[in-house]
Every structure is written in structure tokens, then in C-alpha cells.
XYZ file of C-alpha atoms in Angstrom:
553
model
C 178.579 199.092 230.369
C 178.655 195.323 230.973
C 176.934 194.708 227.282
C 179.063 197.496 226.102
C 181.971 195.639 226.744
C 180.001 192.152 225.490
C 179.860 193.804 222.182
C 183.281 195.123 222.317
C 184.317 191.643 222.912
C 182.273 189.558 220.111
C 183.141 192.533 217.553
C 186.426 191.183 216.604
C 185.185 187.538 216.151
C 182.563 188.605 214.078
C 184.067 190.836 211.630
C 186.651 187.871 211.697
C 184.066 185.351 210.330
C 182.988 188.353 208.089
C 185.733 188.699 206.238
C 186.805 184.928 206.394
C 183.419 183.978 204.511
C 183.809 186.816 202.363
C 187.448 185.084 201.282
C 186.024 181.673 201.510
C 183.288 182.572 199.436
C 185.336 184.872 196.896
C 183.199 187.850 197.682
C 186.238 189.904 198.290
C 189.817 188.888 196.453
C 191.849 186.519 198.449
C 194.941 188.198 199.324
C 198.325 186.883 198.147
C 199.853 186.368 201.507
C 197.452 184.186 202.192
C 197.558 181.752 199.257
C 199.925 178.489 200.341
C 198.719 176.458 196.564
C 196.182 174.349 195.637
C 195.435 170.460 194.802
C 193.519 169.308 192.046
C 191.753 166.663 190.806
C 190.828 165.116 187.245
C 187.340 164.182 187.600
C 187.938 160.625 186.385
C 190.878 159.987 188.906
C 190.788 160.030 192.420
C 194.176 161.343 193.610
C 194.708 164.503 194.534
C 197.753 165.921 193.726
C 199.421 168.962 195.754
C 201.022 172.029 194.202
C 202.968 175.008 195.597
C 202.569 178.355 193.891
C 205.524 181.297 194.029
C 204.127 185.047 194.409
C 203.706 185.500 190.477
C 202.173 182.056 190.067
C 199.279 182.913 192.695
C 199.023 185.877 191.270
C 197.804 185.292 187.829
C 196.232 182.088 189.621
C 194.023 184.369 191.737
C 192.922 186.481 188.510
C 191.983 183.716 186.987
C 189.756 182.231 189.874
C 188.743 186.169 190.900
C 184.655 186.623 189.912
C 184.143 186.887 186.060
C 182.705 189.334 184.199
C 180.606 187.144 182.459
C 176.645 186.309 183.299
C 176.345 183.243 185.638
C 174.866 180.084 183.863
C 173.160 177.168 184.873
C 174.527 173.803 183.648
C 171.993 173.678 181.199
C 173.106 176.960 180.172
C 176.277 176.051 178.973
C 177.545 176.192 175.368
C 178.660 172.475 175.778
C 176.974 169.377 177.350
C 178.260 168.538 180.654
C 179.481 164.882 179.681
C 182.015 166.079 176.610
C 183.265 168.777 179.039
C 186.806 168.110 180.889
C 185.969 168.591 184.852
C 188.469 169.121 187.406
C 188.103 169.432 191.333
C 190.408 172.019 192.376
C 191.207 173.348 196.717
C 192.820 176.310 197.392
C 194.680 175.764 200.001
C 195.331 178.861 202.635
C 197.507 179.675 205.710
C 194.593 180.292 207.473
C 192.564 177.151 208.787
C 189.983 177.356 205.641
C 190.068 176.283 202.114
C 187.694 177.316 199.204
C 186.182 174.840 196.850
C 185.956 175.152 193.273
C 184.480 173.175 190.252
C 186.464 173.642 186.748
C 184.854 172.841 183.559
C 187.180 172.479 179.981
C 185.316 172.611 176.700
C 187.014 171.138 173.611
C 187.604 174.324 172.276
C 189.806 175.655 175.336
C 186.947 178.020 177.418
C 187.043 177.275 180.962
C 183.982 178.007 183.543
C 184.139 177.826 186.720
C 182.211 177.157 189.837
C 181.819 177.392 193.833
C 180.016 175.414 195.792
C 176.535 176.354 193.853
C 175.121 175.067 190.533
C 176.035 178.266 188.522
C 179.451 179.058 186.427
C 181.275 181.931 185.199
C 183.644 181.931 182.048
C 186.841 182.416 183.177
C 188.243 185.438 181.474
C 191.901 185.107 182.002
C 192.388 181.394 181.500
C 196.281 181.738 180.638
C 197.402 179.864 183.906
C 195.287 176.822 183.693
C 195.955 176.562 180.024
C 199.674 176.359 180.915
C 200.214 174.849 184.309
C 200.535 170.706 183.617
C 197.560 170.525 186.562
C 195.680 170.904 183.828
C 197.042 168.777 180.806
C 194.212 166.466 181.010
C 192.239 169.340 179.559
C 193.950 168.640 176.001
C 192.339 165.213 174.627
C 196.197 164.289 173.230
C 197.971 165.426 176.516
C 198.397 161.556 177.087
C 199.781 159.045 174.335
C 197.536 156.659 172.595
C 197.300 153.083 174.478
C 196.765 150.385 171.983
C 194.117 147.896 172.216
C 193.894 145.025 169.945
C 190.255 143.588 169.327
C 188.429 140.810 167.522
C 190.002 138.166 169.732
C 187.914 136.319 171.963
C 188.997 138.787 174.704
C 190.374 141.764 173.384
C 193.893 142.866 174.956
C 196.227 145.855 175.225
C 200.238 146.213 174.790
C 202.149 148.744 176.418
C 203.801 151.082 174.522
C 207.376 151.850 174.182
C 207.720 156.216 173.790
C 210.245 157.434 171.881
C 209.088 160.885 171.967
C 205.677 162.280 172.379
C 204.144 166.111 172.259
C 200.653 168.185 171.926
C 199.484 171.851 171.165
C 198.058 173.740 173.690
C 195.096 176.635 172.818
C 198.097 179.249 173.343
C 199.768 177.403 170.311
C 203.068 176.566 171.964
C 204.243 172.961 172.465
C 204.615 170.599 175.420
C 207.272 167.648 175.121
C 205.771 164.459 177.414
C 208.479 162.672 176.343
C 211.664 163.622 175.282
C 213.304 161.142 172.265
C 215.352 158.422 173.424
C 216.406 156.614 170.594
C 216.596 156.508 166.870
C 213.330 155.156 166.083
C 214.386 151.238 164.544
C 212.195 148.695 165.991
C 215.390 146.591 166.844
C 216.375 149.446 168.933
C 212.985 149.851 170.476
C 212.441 146.240 171.379
C 216.004 146.165 172.991
C 214.610 148.526 175.884
C 211.358 147.045 175.929
C 210.137 144.824 178.864
C 209.130 140.910 178.219
C 206.764 141.058 175.453
C 203.143 140.141 176.220
C 201.772 136.620 174.944
C 198.159 136.202 174.043
C 196.495 132.968 172.858
C 194.372 132.963 170.044
C 192.167 129.789 168.478
C 190.196 131.622 165.769
C 192.160 132.474 162.847
C 189.041 133.670 160.752
C 188.512 136.551 163.325
C 190.581 139.794 162.156
C 192.693 141.478 164.560
C 191.715 145.349 164.464
C 194.181 147.823 165.783
C 192.656 150.210 168.056
C 194.894 153.625 168.468
C 193.480 157.021 169.340
C 194.970 159.032 167.560
C 196.081 156.582 164.997
C 199.460 156.477 163.315
C 200.284 158.478 160.441
C 202.737 155.639 160.003
C 202.630 152.357 161.055
C 205.303 149.414 160.225
C 204.988 145.889 161.125
C 207.422 143.030 161.463
C 206.238 139.815 162.062
C 208.368 136.561 162.444
C 206.734 132.682 162.546
C 207.242 129.604 165.074
C 210.161 128.632 162.254
C 212.314 131.994 162.717
C 211.016 133.429 158.952
C 210.120 136.835 158.232
C 206.582 136.623 157.134
C 205.706 140.895 157.350
C 207.937 143.598 157.017
C 206.585 146.771 155.915
C 204.436 149.678 155.866
C 201.158 148.542 157.599
C 197.920 150.110 155.535
C 194.962 149.254 157.563
C 194.747 148.858 161.126
C 193.519 145.245 160.513
C 197.140 142.499 161.578
C 197.853 140.279 159.265
C 197.652 136.676 160.393
C 199.410 133.628 159.301
C 196.901 130.608 160.732
C 199.444 127.888 161.820
C 200.108 126.920 165.379
C 202.994 127.961 166.959
C 204.828 131.575 168.713
C 204.266 134.230 166.212
C 206.497 137.523 167.161
C 204.796 141.261 166.069
C 206.904 144.448 166.291
C 205.331 147.569 165.611
C 206.984 150.598 164.650
C 204.344 153.695 164.796
C 204.511 157.799 164.350
C 202.244 160.895 164.605
C 203.747 163.036 161.937
C 201.330 165.424 160.556
C 201.853 168.756 161.207
C 198.199 169.868 160.804
C 197.684 167.959 163.919
C 197.813 168.879 167.572
C 200.176 166.124 168.765
C 203.418 164.645 167.570
C 205.205 161.445 168.751
C 206.657 158.415 167.867
C 205.988 154.503 169.589
C 206.686 151.245 169.354
C 205.646 148.277 170.585
C 206.091 143.999 170.747
C 203.625 141.193 171.577
C 203.579 137.330 170.993
C 200.586 135.720 169.211
C 200.257 131.783 170.729
C 198.115 130.212 167.838
C 196.199 126.994 168.694
C 194.229 125.917 166.374
C 192.137 122.499 165.324
C 193.178 120.546 162.903
C 192.380 120.950 159.324
C 192.182 118.960 156.381
C 192.236 121.150 152.869
C 191.322 118.588 149.961
C 191.259 119.158 146.256
C 187.843 119.164 143.813
C 185.352 118.085 144.279
C 186.097 118.262 140.341
C 189.358 119.048 138.517
C 190.885 119.251 134.966
C 193.394 116.574 133.103
C 196.888 118.062 133.703
C 196.165 119.967 136.712
C 198.534 119.443 140.111
C 196.098 118.913 143.010
C 197.279 119.886 146.278
C 196.395 118.476 149.860
C 196.810 119.882 153.113
C 196.621 119.176 156.551
C 197.057 122.408 158.687
C 197.278 123.036 162.903
C 198.357 119.266 163.529
C 199.147 118.113 167.011
C 202.807 118.045 167.871
C 204.182 114.479 166.630
C 201.089 114.007 164.931
C 201.332 112.357 161.401
C 198.743 112.098 158.610
C 198.011 109.279 156.275
C 196.696 109.563 152.715
C 195.703 107.061 150.350
C 194.490 108.019 146.747
C 194.951 106.163 143.333
C 195.547 109.173 140.893
C 199.172 109.019 140.983
C 202.459 107.218 142.698
C 205.157 108.507 143.884
C 203.019 111.050 145.880
C 204.737 112.473 149.345
C 203.785 114.171 152.656
C 206.304 117.539 152.974
C 206.225 118.922 156.231
C 205.015 122.460 155.987
C 204.372 125.153 158.538
C 202.169 123.373 161.282
C 201.645 120.118 159.363
C 201.635 118.692 155.619
C 201.665 119.071 152.086
C 200.772 116.052 149.297
C 201.167 116.914 145.822
C 198.528 115.420 143.542
C 199.495 115.204 139.437
C 197.011 114.462 136.623
C 198.353 114.732 132.932
C 196.746 113.093 129.770
C 197.041 109.765 130.954
C 195.156 109.696 134.272
C 191.890 108.237 134.178
C 188.528 110.180 134.188
C 185.879 109.783 136.218
C 185.331 109.692 140.018
C 188.413 108.581 142.352
C 188.495 108.260 146.257
C 190.451 109.925 148.740
C 190.834 108.305 152.402
C 192.612 110.831 154.730
C 193.362 111.524 158.498
C 195.492 111.669 161.272
C 197.617 108.242 161.810
C 195.841 105.639 164.046
C 192.309 107.560 163.859
C 189.523 106.625 161.572
C 189.962 107.610 157.957
C 187.838 109.961 156.334
C 186.967 109.569 152.517
C 186.378 112.430 149.798
C 185.573 112.046 146.078
C 187.462 113.663 143.317
C 186.062 113.641 139.630
C 188.932 114.098 137.330
C 187.060 115.621 133.977
C 188.289 114.766 130.816
C 190.307 117.633 128.399
C 190.075 117.628 125.068
C 194.037 117.543 123.416
C 194.347 118.295 120.219
C 196.223 116.468 116.917
C 199.603 117.930 115.596
C 200.913 116.821 112.123
C 204.616 118.308 112.296
C 207.083 118.072 109.646
C 210.748 118.220 110.114
C 213.863 117.935 108.058
C 214.455 114.374 107.779
C 218.021 115.319 108.563
C 217.544 116.776 111.750
C 215.164 114.053 112.954
C 217.742 111.502 112.245
C 220.747 113.637 114.124
C 218.366 114.412 117.355
C 216.226 110.747 117.366
C 218.407 107.850 117.554
C 219.805 105.400 120.087
C 222.666 108.291 121.243
C 219.644 110.595 122.034
C 217.501 108.662 123.409
C 220.939 107.082 125.952
C 221.763 110.470 126.553
C 218.331 111.473 128.106
C 218.038 108.548 130.131
C 221.288 109.387 131.875
C 221.132 113.066 132.584
C 217.504 114.291 132.132
C 215.371 111.606 133.178
C 217.482 111.599 137.107
C 217.348 114.905 136.912
C 213.847 115.436 138.206
C 213.881 112.553 140.697
C 215.171 114.272 143.847
C 213.297 117.499 144.960
C 214.486 119.811 147.765
C 211.852 119.010 150.709
C 210.951 122.952 151.224
C 209.867 125.056 149.145
C 212.472 127.452 147.497
C 210.152 129.903 146.449
C 207.267 132.408 147.938
C 205.970 133.973 145.057
C 203.497 133.649 142.229
C 205.090 131.674 138.927
C 205.876 134.072 135.620
C 205.627 133.444 132.408
C 209.642 132.533 131.293
C 209.048 134.031 127.641
C 206.327 135.779 125.646
C 205.741 135.190 122.164
C 203.416 132.897 119.807
C 201.828 129.508 121.011
C 202.747 126.934 118.483
C 201.775 123.880 120.622
C 199.363 123.444 123.807
C 199.982 120.833 126.401
C 199.147 117.020 126.204
C 198.848 117.536 121.844
C 199.206 114.310 120.046
C 201.531 114.133 117.281
C 202.381 113.003 114.608
C 205.695 113.582 112.770
C 206.446 113.528 108.998
C 202.867 111.804 108.994
C 203.959 109.260 111.641
C 202.501 108.579 114.701
C 204.600 109.124 118.156
C 203.840 107.085 120.976
C 204.159 110.255 123.141
C 202.039 113.391 124.030
C 203.667 116.622 124.296
C 204.797 117.513 127.428
C 204.525 121.507 127.801
C 204.093 124.672 125.684
C 205.485 125.580 122.499
C 206.664 129.509 122.805
C 207.933 130.580 119.284
C 210.277 133.467 119.799
C 213.143 135.065 118.012
C 216.173 133.756 118.552
C 218.367 135.386 121.238
C 215.507 136.456 123.483
C 215.827 136.243 127.065
C 214.298 133.172 128.644
C 213.439 133.948 132.345
C 213.203 131.493 135.577
C 209.597 131.234 136.247
C 210.469 130.749 139.850
C 213.254 130.662 142.344
C 214.891 127.249 142.724
C 218.036 125.322 142.284
C 219.225 124.133 138.690
C 219.358 119.964 138.747
C 220.806 119.956 134.856
C 222.051 122.664 132.708
C 223.469 120.836 129.676
C 223.298 120.500 125.683
C 221.517 117.519 124.829
C 221.367 115.381 121.321
C 217.408 115.394 121.395
C 216.218 118.645 124.049
C 218.699 120.581 122.570
C 220.582 123.171 125.294
C 218.258 122.428 128.605
C 218.117 123.945 131.697
C 215.779 121.892 134.761
C 215.388 123.699 137.996
C 213.881 122.505 140.970
C 211.701 124.574 143.167
C 211.195 122.566 145.985
C 208.211 120.011 147.135
C 209.135 117.941 144.012
C 207.755 120.770 141.503
C 210.344 121.544 138.601
C 210.154 123.597 135.162
C 212.278 122.703 132.369
C 213.478 124.138 129.293
C 214.468 123.004 126.068
C 215.894 123.998 122.755
C 217.472 127.263 124.266
C 220.529 128.901 121.621
C 222.580 129.866 124.949
C 222.855 128.532 128.625
C 223.444 131.308 131.100
C 222.896 129.132 134.664
C 225.232 126.380 135.399
C 223.844 122.800 137.112
C 223.886 124.082 140.944
C 223.104 127.556 140.801
C 220.398 129.094 142.970
C 218.375 131.275 140.768
C 215.765 133.397 141.785
C 212.313 134.534 139.918
C 213.069 136.802 136.729
C 216.829 135.856 136.946
C 218.114 135.063 132.838
C 218.399 131.167 132.620
C 219.286 131.682 128.838
C 217.961 132.762 125.534
C 215.601 131.381 122.760
C 216.872 128.560 120.166
C 216.069 126.203 118.256
C 218.667 123.232 118.984
C 218.280 119.703 119.137
C 214.851 118.310 117.648
C 213.235 121.681 116.208
C 211.611 123.613 113.682
C 212.424 126.446 114.471
C 213.259 129.110 117.403
C 211.434 128.494 120.466
C 211.062 127.669 124.059
C 209.787 124.533 125.383
C 208.391 124.731 128.556
C 207.489 122.535 131.270
C 205.665 121.982 134.483
C 206.078 118.771 136.064
C 205.372 116.772 139.784
C 208.802 114.942 139.328
C 208.495 113.059 136.525
C 204.887 113.546 136.060
C 204.060 116.341 133.414
C 201.657 119.147 134.264
C 199.776 121.787 132.463
C 202.265 125.295 132.871
C 198.798 127.069 132.451
C 197.518 126.572 135.823
C 201.132 127.833 137.473
C 201.286 131.037 135.073
C 197.844 132.245 134.978
C 195.590 129.726 136.599
C 194.119 128.164 133.904
C 195.168 125.931 130.808
C 197.108 128.088 128.192
C 195.294 127.263 124.586
C 195.380 128.674 121.053
C 192.055 130.612 122.206
C 193.400 132.283 125.519
C 197.207 132.252 124.211
C 197.239 135.501 122.764
C 195.732 137.433 125.880
C 198.753 135.475 128.185
C 201.493 135.276 126.187
C 201.625 138.262 123.955
C 204.466 140.244 124.284
C 201.875 143.437 124.988
């Protein structure tokens, strides 16, 4: 009797433990009334997040957790490697003092596999709850907006993205908006909402900086402002490589990006801004080691410390000036038909420090001799004391003063196309009489009235009808560089005008000392005449190559 009583006392406890064990180990379905909610943590994270469940959510959740019809698989038998699947640790919280632990694996094709306390997995037959619940959004590779990393510097850095919008597509082809649109997508508006841009120091400008984003945007707009406040880049960025402008100081970068490909499972827009602080070592860029008579040689000192000055000693030319440029100085050394050929020594360095030396060899150029026949009346009317006095009064000083900064940023263009009739530097015989001068530029024959374009941006220092040169336009392009146009038929600009590259400044004519319609075109460093071809096409323009360079076709 006593033994029977003990059995009756223990039987409820045994039944309770058996039922509880069956519930815990998923031997029997979990009654919905016992389900409180669940917590989940992605394997790469460490913080659990708890989610309460409504009655309907508990039903679909339990359906997904119930034993599946597919066979049990070991980790090796799974269709994808474990390290390529997204793993979740899932805890089911009950109204009894126990809970269930699960391990959930998601493949990149949306298949789910679940395990409870052992090393086998079964495929989830009803994965809709897990596909749609935000607790498991990490199974979608693009559920989180990309992060921007910039590599290539000594230490890679990261710039925070300011999201305008981000959405991703789930396996059931529905879209989830992670971040709503907050503005119109203009860089200035984006920047207004951004925190203070991060600053990154760069001490090496030869190593490219590469944008790293996954996924990479379909459209990427970049704006770069240099230390002087000049807009250096404003447009579409075609590659992941950031353009660098290698001179010291603060460079402001602003990026606007968009993901718009309708065939991709993500859409979005974002922006960022950051600062590159350039701190580069001083560098001297020297002309040579050889050059040809008629070239304008360039000397540059870059990346100078604040308040540093430069010394340059040379004997190639007089009136050589050092112009401030970016984070240093630039000097132009003109050579022409009168410059001595052979070796020349340049001495240079920072003021107060020992100077360095460099040798430059100036090579001779063979200049042609031209025999010009001109009407004696024209010669007498255009080459006389009055003509010389007028030229000295107006033309000569038009190239004495130049802006300290360049007006231009683009390459020089050919002002007019036609037939070359005289090269730079030729010696002339006029009506069989030798002259004391060399031809200062190029003569390009073209029909009267042919438009003549400004070879580059600059300010007109002279627009005047001169006795000897005819209708003349002189343009200062800054830092001592001038372009000169003689014998024009019409003048279409006035002294003081600022002209853009390609603006029509006049038309071809035969005014002044001229034998027929043509443009006499000269480039000069102040009064030192230069071979125009070096500016226009990168080499002297000669009778041999003129058909290629100057042909209207």
C-alpha cells in the first residue's frame, strides 16, 4: 500500500518531466499557449535581441521550427560550406522555466537548415517567417548599407556614409526599405546633414587611393576642392581610383553615390565627405637634360614648407621670374633662335640652404632662309619711321606686364587652320635685301575672313590697327605667356577683354606688311619669342609636319 502511494506521488512528476522533455526536444509540437517569444543573435555579433510573438506569429514561427520532412544532414552533407552560410543562434522563450535552443543556417539562395542541440540539420520546409522577420535580415547580403573603405594610403581609412535611402529585395521578391529618403540627393544638401568630415593625412601622392564599396555604386559623383578653394574635380567618377592633386594643404572631397540597377537586389543613395591633408616632401622639377632652341622650359619647386622661398640661378634668359603656384613656385626659361647652344648650368634650392646643380644641353635647330618678294609701295608704306615708332609705343609694351596667375587651365589650341608659309625662326630676305631679324612666329595662310580663335583663356592687352603689323591682337595668358596675332582683317575684341579658349577674336586678313591673307601667330614669354608648335602640338611646326597639324581636315 505504501509503495503504491509513492508511485502515485511520483507519477505526475515523471509525466511532467517527460512532457517537458518532449516539448524541449521538439518531440511533440509546442502548444502555442506556452510560447512567449524568441531571441536571436547573428553569429558575428554578441548581443541577443528579444522579440515578442503574437498568436498568429507564434503559429507560423512554430511551423518553421517543427520537425521537417527532409532527412537529417551532417555539416559535411549540407549543400553549402558552413563558412559560407549565415548562422543564427535562436532561443525560444516559453512560459515554463525552460527554453529551446536552435542553430539556424541560411544559404545565399534562401534555403534554411535548422539544428537543435546536435550535429545534424534538417531543411526548413516553411521558411516564410524567417525570410520576412527583421530578426533574420542578416541572411540577405545587402540588408545592410555598404561601408566605404579607402585603401592605398599608409593606413586604410573609413568614411561614414550619410544615407538618403537604402532598400533590399527578399527571397519572396518583396522589398524592404531600410532607410527612407530624406533629401533630394544634392551634394550640398547631403553635406549640410553630415557630421564634421573626417581628416586623413597623406604623405605619399604616388600611391593611388582606391574606393572599396560592396556593392559598388552604379553612379558615383565626385567633387574636389583644393586648398585655395578652387574646384578641381566636379563630375562622374568612372573608376574606383580617387584623383589626387599633389600639393600640400587641405583638399575637400565630397562623394554622391547611387545604386539604381533594377536587376540587382538592392537600391539606394548615399553621400560622404572627408578631408585629405597633404603633407608631401619638397620636390624640384627640372627641365632637360636636353632641349631644342625655341622651347619654353619650365622649372618647378613643389611642396614647400610655409614661408619658404626658392633661389634659381641660370644664364639662359633674362627677366626670369618665380611665380607662386599651388604649394610652391614655377619659373619659365625661354629659348629662341638667339639662345646659345651647348651646356648650361642651373643652380637651385631653398633660400638659405646649399644650392644644387643641374646641367641642361640646348640643342641647335636648323632654321630656314626665306626670300620674300613684296610690292615696293606696300613695303614703303608699312616699314618706315612712323611704323617703327608706333610699334614701339603700343606693341612692344603690350607684353611687358603679365598676370601673376595663369588664366588658363586647358591645353592650347590651333587658332586657325591653313597652309604653313613661314616657319618660326626663319631668316628673311625681303626683295633680295637681308633683314636683321628672325621670323617671330608661324605664318598660316587662309582665306580672308576665316575666323581666328583665341588659343587659350586670357586677357587682351592690345587690340589695334598698327601700320606695320596690321590689325593686331595680343593676349596675356598669365605668368609671362602671351599669344600674338598680326595682319587681321577684322578685330572682334577690345583691349581689356577677358576671352575664353576658342572665342573668335578676329578674322584672317592681309593688313600691314603682308603679301597675302594669312595669320602671323606668335607665342612669347614676355618679349622672348617662342616656337608656337611646342604649345599647340607638342613639337615644332615645320613644312614637313604642317599638313598633318594645320590641315582643316
